[in-house]
């Protein structure tokens, strides 16, 4: 069955429920303050998504906040606090595209259903900066926006939590995974599997492959230090030895940190029991790998990384791609479930943008769908009402990334992890780690 038919059915049920509430006297939430323009214009209330990575639809006119009979404004704003510069300059635009594609689809379904309202994407670049993310959410709050897809990183997400909780703004991050943003009964929901799952999984995978000595080099932020700590704790519980280097990711030169890494690897023995775990983003990761490729001892041990290391940026420079093949880099990233919605999304994304979606574009697509379905289920544009229904909507939602059941912290409840390596200058999936069994299934073996 075409997933859009399922979507239409869900939308129609939600709209019927909203109509019933209006008929029985349910009062709508106060009309939000109109949104004023913030950046580049959109050409119509229904977002037109273009293949350009820099296209970021925003409002050009105040939102039409006249209430419909169903209690929703004619234009329902969805904030998109998605970084497209800084550490997410490469992958951020792809995640934005995933969210915009979902909004465009939903608006087409609402039109088919004869609904009197449409969703309006309002995008602002958080610049991969926690303070800028705070500024964006404050502006969204002043504009009356009640639900936001984003931010992307754990540092940004953690920074905006107090505002979201105080202002009752629902935050749905498609890619924050760090433990620093995992709290129960708040206004933050996260679609990607949390690092409380990935950290122990990484440690178990590394240890199961025969490595008992591990040197970690990680970003000193909520994501990097948090994930490093989770890996370290489990690896030590398994009887392994761990050394750790935390660095400031915005430093222009990371040569000293890479030299420290080389010293620690040498002290560990630099043998077939020694491994390196790198937790980095595009800019800082490139600096580290460029320098590491020049140091002989670092090319003698196995390297591992989380999903942030499976970015195409690292393969653009031949010397880095060659180094990653030499050290047999093995990366864990959330395994994308295969179902009709997954296939549907991939087809639409490639047709529209001329490229395959990256991992977190899938999660951004699902995050936007859950945001919109929760608004419809709530029956009014009100953060408290949206928060109340969102976990139930997620429990019944099968998206491009699979079933979206949430745990007590409002994060994805479970996940398997794809195992990815570098071969012939490309990332290639070579296996999967099953969370249910704690076992690795290798492909083509």
C-alpha positions as semicolon CSV with decimal commas, in nm:
position;residue;x (nm);y (nm);z (nm)
1;X;0,000;0,000;0,000
2;X;0,127;0,349;-0,087
3;X;0,238;0,510;0,243
4;X;0,059;0,828;0,135
5;X;-0,274;0,646;0,153
6;X;-0,193;0,555;0,512
7;X;-0,100;0,918;0,575
8;X;-0,426;1,042;0,426
9;X;-0,619;0,803;0,649
10;X;-0,433;0,925;0,959
11;X;-0,486;1,288;0,863
12;X;-0,855;1,232;0,797
13;X;-0,902;1,059;1,132
14;X;-0,720;1,342;1,308
15;X;-0,922;1,605;1,123
16;X;-1,246;1,425;1,205
17;X;-1,146;1,415;1,572
18;X;-1,065;1,785;1,564
19;X;-1,401;1,859;1,403
20;X;-1,575;1,659;1,674
21;X;-1,397;1,855;1,947
22;X;-1,498;2,181;1,784
23;X;-1,860;2,059;1,753
24;X;-1,871;1,960;2,121
25;X;-1,743;2,298;2,234
26;X;-1,370;2,236;2,284
27;X;-1,202;2,577;2,313
28;X;-0,908;2,654;2,086
29;X;-0,577;2,782;2,219
30;X;-0,512;3,158;2,201
31;X;-0,414;3,274;1,856
32;X;-0,033;3,288;1,830
33;X;0,145;3,610;1,752
34;X;0,201;3,648;1,375
35;X;0,546;3,546;1,257
36;X;0,746;3,826;1,103
37;X;1,001;3,765;0,828
38;X;1,347;3,652;0,940
39;X;1,535;3,566;0,623
40;X;1,490;3,451;0,263
41;X;1,128;3,451;0,139
42;X;0,908;3,161;0,046
43;X;0,686;3,197;-0,256
44;X;0,370;3,053;-0,104
45;X;0,224;2,930;0,226
46;X;0,291;2,573;0,106
47;X;0,665;2,525;0,109
48;X;0,827;2,459;-0,229
49;X;1,139;2,256;-0,162
50;X;1,416;2,314;-0,412
51;X;1,724;2,099;-0,474
52;X;1,950;2,381;-0,356
53;X;2,124;2,299;-0,029
54;X;2,094;2,666;0,071
55;X;1,723;2,705;0,004
56;X;1,559;2,775;0,341
57;X;1,190;2,871;0,313
58;X;1,076;3,128;0,566
59;X;0,776;3,353;0,604
60;X;0,740;3,667;0,390
61;X;0,401;3,766;0,526
62;X;0,256;3,745;0,878
63;X;0,099;3,407;0,934
64;X;-0,274;3,394;0,869
65;X;-0,375;3,311;1,225
66;X;-0,750;3,329;1,171
67;X;-0,890;3,022;1,340
68;X;-1,071;2,763;1,132
69;X;-1,383;2,595;1,263
70;X;-1,160;2,310;1,377
71;X;-0,960;2,535;1,611
72;X;-0,636;2,551;1,409
73;X;-0,494;2,856;1,233
74;X;-0,509;2,855;0,855
75;X;-0,128;2,860;0,852
76;X;0,025;2,637;1,119
77;X;0,391;2,727;1,180
78;X;0,651;2,454;1,218
79;X;0,981;2,599;1,337
80;X;1,291;2,445;1,181
81;X;1,588;2,518;1,410
82;X;1,832;2,337;1,184
83;X;2,196;2,430;1,144
84;X;2,318;2,465;0,786
85;X;2,655;2,617;0,875
86;X;2,934;2,551;1,124
87;X;2,975;2,185;1,211
88;X;2,663;2,095;1,013
89;X;2,745;2,293;0,699
90;X;2,760;1,972;0,495
91;X;2,489;1,749;0,640
92;X;2,258;2,011;0,794
93;X;2,108;2,116;0,459
94;X;2,023;1,752;0,386
95;X;1,840;1,720;0,717
96;X;1,654;2,042;0,640
97;X;1,549;1,896;0,306
98;X;1,409;1,587;0,479
99;X;1,190;1,800;0,708
100;X;1,073;2,024;0,424
101;X;0,982;1,723;0,215
102;X;0,755;1,593;0,494
103;X;0,582;1,931;0,527
104;X;0,526;1,952;0,153
105;X;0,376;1,602;0,154
106;X;0,145;1,675;0,446
107;X;0,018;1,992;0,281
108;X;-0,063;1,796;-0,034
109;X;-0,259;1,546;0,178
110;X;-0,446;1,822;0,358
111;X;-0,537;1,973;0,023
112;X;-0,668;1,636;-0,098
113;X;-0,866;1,599;0,225
114;X;-1,023;1,943;0,187
115;X;-0,875;2,065;0,515
116;X;-0,886;2,445;0,560
117;X;-0,531;2,477;0,697
118;X;-0,172;2,421;0,588
119;X;0,161;2,385;0,768
120;X;0,414;2,665;0,727
121;X;0,790;2,593;0,762
122;X;0,988;2,871;0,933
123;X;1,361;2,799;0,914
124;X;1,647;2,962;1,103
125;X;2,011;2,852;1,098
126;X;2,137;2,774;1,451
127;X;2,492;2,768;1,312
128;X;2,583;2,461;1,527
129;X;2,613;2,707;1,816
130;X;2,425;2,648;2,144
131;X;2,387;3,022;2,208
132;X;2,256;3,082;1,857
133;X;2,014;2,792;1,906
134;X;1,888;2,969;2,221
135;X;1,848;3,291;2,022
136;X;1,651;3,110;1,751
137;X;1,413;2,945;2,000
138;X;1,361;3,279;2,177
139;X;1,266;3,437;1,845
140;X;1,035;3,146;1,770
141;X;0,874;3,190;2,114
142;X;0,816;3,560;2,053
143;X;0,646;3,468;1,725
144;X;0,410;3,222;1,889
145;X;0,564;2,908;1,741
146;X;0,462;2,608;1,950
147;X;0,646;2,317;1,785
148;X;0,999;2,300;1,646
149;X;1,195;2,040;1,450
150;X;1,556;2,072;1,567
151;X;1,811;2,158;1,691
152;X;2,053;1,898;1,559
153;X;2,326;1,861;1,821
154;X;2,304;1,766;2,187
155;X;2,478;2,087;2,298
156;X;2,220;2,296;2,114
157;X;1,930;2,083;2,233
158;X;2,045;2,093;2,594
159;X;2,085;2,472;2,574
160;X;1,727;2,533;2,455
161;X;1,560;2,298;2,705
162;X;1,496;2,561;2,977
163;X;1,324;2,793;2,729
164;X;1,120;2,510;2,577
165;X;1,002;2,396;2,919
166;X;0,923;2,748;3,039
167;X;0,746;2,858;2,720
168;X;0,579;2,518;2,653
169;X;0,738;2,482;2,311
170;X;0,769;2,126;2,182
171;X;1,121;2,050;2,056
172;X;1,171;1,746;1,832
173;X;1,538;1,688;1,753
174;X;1,611;1,457;1,460
175;X;1,972;1,391;1,562
176;X;2,057;1,485;1,922
177;X;2,171;1,165;2,092
178;X;2,383;1,272;2,392
179;X;2,289;1,176;2,748
180;X;2,307;1,543;2,853
181;X;1,967;1,605;2,693
182;X;1,791;1,295;2,830
183;X;1,531;1,401;3,089
184;X;1,181;1,275;3,164
185;X;0,862;1,481;3,134
186;X;1,013;1,777;2,950
187;X;0,923;1,940;2,618
188;X;1,215;1,783;2,430
189;X;1,167;1,469;2,219
190;X;1,443;1,299;2,019
191;X;1,387;1,075;1,720
192;X;1,737;0,926;1,692
193;X;1,855;0,647;1,923
194;X;2,030;0,799;2,227
195;X;2,396;0,752;2,311
196;X;2,292;0,559;2,622
197;X;2,235;0,281;2,366
198;X;2,517;0,358;2,123
199;X;2,794;0,409;2,383
200;X;2,767;0,062;2,539
201;X;2,712;-0,088;2,192
202;X;3,036;0,070;2,063
203;X;3,232;-0,056;2,364
204;X;3,095;-0,408;2,327
205;X;3,165;-0,416;1,953
206;X;3,525;-0,298;1,997
207;X;3,588;-0,543;2,279
208;X;3,422;-0,833;2,095
209;X;3,663;-0,783;1,805
210;X;3,957;-0,854;2,035
211;X;4,068;-0,505;2,138
212;X;4,142;-0,462;2,508
213;X;4,323;-0,125;2,500
214;X;4,141;0,185;2,375
215;X;4,246;0,547;2,329
216;X;3,954;0,787;2,284
217;X;3,990;1,130;2,122
218;X;3,665;1,325;2,145
219;X;3,508;1,668;2,121
220;X;3,481;1,831;2,463
221;X;3,111;1,911;2,432
222;X;2,790;1,746;2,551
223;X;2,792;1,501;2,262
224;X;3,159;1,408;2,251
225;X;3,240;1,393;2,621
226;X;2,908;1,225;2,701
227;X;2,951;0,949;2,444
228;X;3,319;0,902;2,539
229;X;3,220;0,853;2,903
230;X;2,956;0,593;2,813
231;X;3,205;0,398;2,601
232;X;3,474;0,423;2,869
233;X;3,246;0,294;3,146
234;X;3,131;-0,013;2,953
235;X;3,476;-0,089;2,810
236;X;3,626;-0,088;3,159
237;X;3,344;-0,309;3,288
238;X;3,442;-0,556;3,017
239;X;3,798;-0,559;3,152
240;X;3,949;-0,317;2,901
241;X;4,195;-0,031;2,952
242;X;4,103;0,323;2,842
243;X;4,291;0,651;2,790
244;X;4,100;0,963;2,688
245;X;4,177;1,297;2,521
246;X;3,908;1,568;2,514
247;X;3,967;1,868;2,287
248;X;3,800;2,200;2,214
249;X;3,641;2,152;1,870
250;X;3,671;2,518;1,766
251;X;4,051;2,527;1,802
252;X;4,211;2,622;1,470
253;X;4,494;2,370;1,519
254;X;4,466;2,027;1,681
255;X;4,823;1,915;1,619
256;X;4,908;1,895;1,990
257;X;4,605;1,676;2,059
258;X;4,695;1,439;1,775
259;X;5,052;1,419;1,904
260;X;4,911;1,331;2,249
261;X;4,705;1,060;2,081
262;X;5,016;0,916;1,918
263;X;5,201;0,910;2,251
264;X;4,915;0,731;2,429
265;X;4,881;0,476;2,149
266;X;5,255;0,407;2,167
267;X;5,234;0,370;2,545
268;X;4,948;0,122;2,502
269;X;5,172;-0,090;2,283
270;X;5,038;0,001;1,937
271;X;4,969;-0,369;1,881
272;X;4,677;-0,578;1,759
273;X;4,501;-0,527;2,094
274;X;4,513;-0,147;2,069
275;X;4,243;0,069;1,906
276;X;4,149;0,434;1,864
277;X;3,796;0,576;1,896
278;X;3,745;0,917;1,737
279;X;3,433;1,124;1,812
280;X;3,435;1,432;1,588
281;X;3,240;1,645;1,339
282;X;3,343;1,754;0,990
283;X;3,579;2,044;1,062
284;X;3,760;1,913;1,368
285;X;3,755;1,555;1,239
286;X;3,925;1,660;0,917
287;X;4,199;1,839;1,111
288;X;4,262;1,534;1,329
289;X;4,264;1,283;1,044
290;X;4,490;1,496;0,823
291;X;4,750;1,512;1,100
292;X;4,703;1,150;1,205
293;X;4,767;1,028;0,850
294;X;5,121;1,167;0,879
295;X;5,209;0,981;1,201
296;X;5,328;0,626;1,150
297;X;5,218;0,477;1,482
298;X;4,857;0,595;1,433
299;X;4,839;0,403;1,108
300;X;4,928;0,075;1,279
301;X;4,615;0,040;1,496
302;X;4,244;-0,009;1,427
303;X;4,018;0,299;1,436
304;X;3,651;0,317;1,534
305;X;3,391;0,593;1,537
306;X;3,023;0,673;1,594
307;X;2,785;0,791;1,321
308;X;2,935;1,142;1,315
309;X;3,241;0,984;1,149
310;X;3,042;0,844;0,855
311;X;3,024;1,174;0,670
312;X;3,125;1,214;0,308
313;X;3,341;1,510;0,405
314;X;3,610;1,271;0,531
315;X;3,640;1,104;0,192
316;X;3,684;1,423;-0,009
317;X;4,058;1,439;0,058
318;X;4,243;1,139;-0,089
319;X;4,500;1,125;0,192
320;X;4,225;1,096;0,456
321;X;4,025;0,839;0,258
322;X;4,341;0,633;0,213
323;X;4,423;0,658;0,583
324;X;4,072;0,547;0,687
325;X;4,103;0,241;0,463
326;X;4,448;0,168;0,606
327;X;4,325;0,173;0,968
328;X;4,011;-0,021;0,869
329;X;3,780;0,239;1,025
330;X;3,460;0,083;1,160
331;X;3,170;0,318;1,231
332;X;2,841;0,250;1,408
333;X;2,537;0,442;1,291
334;X;2,166;0,389;1,351
335;X;2,041;0,120;1,115
336;X;1,764;0,252;0,892
337;X;1,470;0,010;0,908
338;X;1,353;-0,116;0,572
339;X;0,980;-0,076;0,515
340;X;0,751;0,078;0,251
341;X;0,780;0,425;0,409
342;X;1,160;0,407;0,387
343;X;1,145;0,321;0,018
344;X;0,883;0,591;-0,043
345;X;1,097;0,858;0,126
346;X;1,413;0,758;-0,058
347;X;1,233;0,773;-0,392
348;X;1,082;1,117;-0,328
349;X;1,405;1,259;-0,187
350;X;1,617;1,142;-0,478
351;X;1,364;1,261;-0,736
352;X;1,347;1,606;-0,578
353;X;1,709;1,666;-0,484
354;X;1,906;1,443;-0,720
355;X;2,097;1,270;-0,440
356;X;2,050;0,996;-0,184
357;X;1,945;1,103;0,166
358;X;2,201;1,079;0,444
359;X;2,115;0,899;0,767
360;X;1,971;1,187;0,964
361;X;1,766;1,320;0,674
362;X;1,544;1,016;0,739
363;X;1,507;1,117;1,103
364;X;1,430;1,479;1,013
365;X;1,155;1,356;0,779
366;X;1,001;1,145;1,058
367;X;1,040;1,426;1,312
368;X;0,843;1,665;1,091
369;X;0,570;1,407;1,031
370;X;0,531;1,340;1,404
371;X;0,524;1,714;1,474
372;X;0,242;1,771;1,228
373;X;0,040;1,462;1,322
374;X;0,066;1,564;1,688
375;X;-0,074;1,908;1,607
376;X;-0,365;1,746;1,423
377;X;-0,426;1,501;1,707
378;X;-0,411;1,782;1,966
379;X;-0,676;1,972;1,772
380;X;-0,528;2,307;1,861
381;X;-0,199;2,488;1,817
382;X;-0,089;2,469;2,178
383;X;0,242;2,333;2,306
384;X;0,097;2,169;2,616
385;X;-0,166;1,985;2,413
386;X;0,089;1,881;2,149
387;X;0,329;1,750;2,418
388;X;0,049;1,548;2,577
389;X;-0,040;1,357;2,260
390;X;0,303;1,325;2,096
391;X;0,420;1,003;2,270
392;X;0,098;0,826;2,169
393;X;0,127;0,952;1,812
394;X;0,489;0,830;1,802
395;X;0,390;0,490;1,945
396;X;0,146;0,438;1,656
397;X;0,379;0,586;1,391
398;X;0,578;0,378;1,143
399;X;0,816;0,609;0,963
400;X;1,113;0,605;0,730
401;X;1,328;0,506;1,030
402;X;1,084;0,245;1,155
403;X;0,864;0,233;1,464
404;X;0,904;0,548;1,674
405;X;0,816;0,425;2,021
406;X;0,973;0,657;2,281
407;X;1,126;0,579;2,621
408;X;1,064;0,753;2,954
409;X;1,286;1,045;2,846
410;X;1,100;1,103;2,521
411;X;1,386;0,951;2,318
412;X;1,381;0,667;2,066
413;X;1,335;0,352;2,272
414;X;1,552;0,107;2,079
415;X;1,779;0,066;1,779
416;X;2,008;-0,160;1,588
417;X;2,336;-0,017;1,453
418;X;2,474;-0,056;1,105
419;X;2,848;-0,122;1,085
420;X;3,018;0,086;0,820
421;X;3,373;0,086;0,685
422;X;3,562;0,258;0,402
423;X;3,632;0,066;0,083
424;X;3,736;0,203;-0,257
425;X;3,690;0,559;-0,135
426;X;3,331;0,505;-0,022
427;X;3,144;0,417;0,296
428;X;3,011;0,064;0,282
429;X;2,782;-0,122;0,523
430;X;2,946;-0,448;0,625
431;X;2,724;-0,568;0,908
432;X;2,471;-0,486;1,177
433;X;2,473;-0,497;1,557
434;X;2,143;-0,627;1,691
435;X;2,037;-0,457;2,014
436;X;1,804;-0,744;2,105
437;X;2,086;-1,001;2,111
438;X;2,401;-0,791;2,146
439;X;2,544;-0,981;1,850
440;X;2,704;-0,872;1,522
441;X;2,571;-1,004;1,192
442;X;2,836;-0,964;0,924
443;X;2,726;-0,933;0,562
444;X;2,877;-1,150;0,287
445;X;3,041;-1,392;0,529
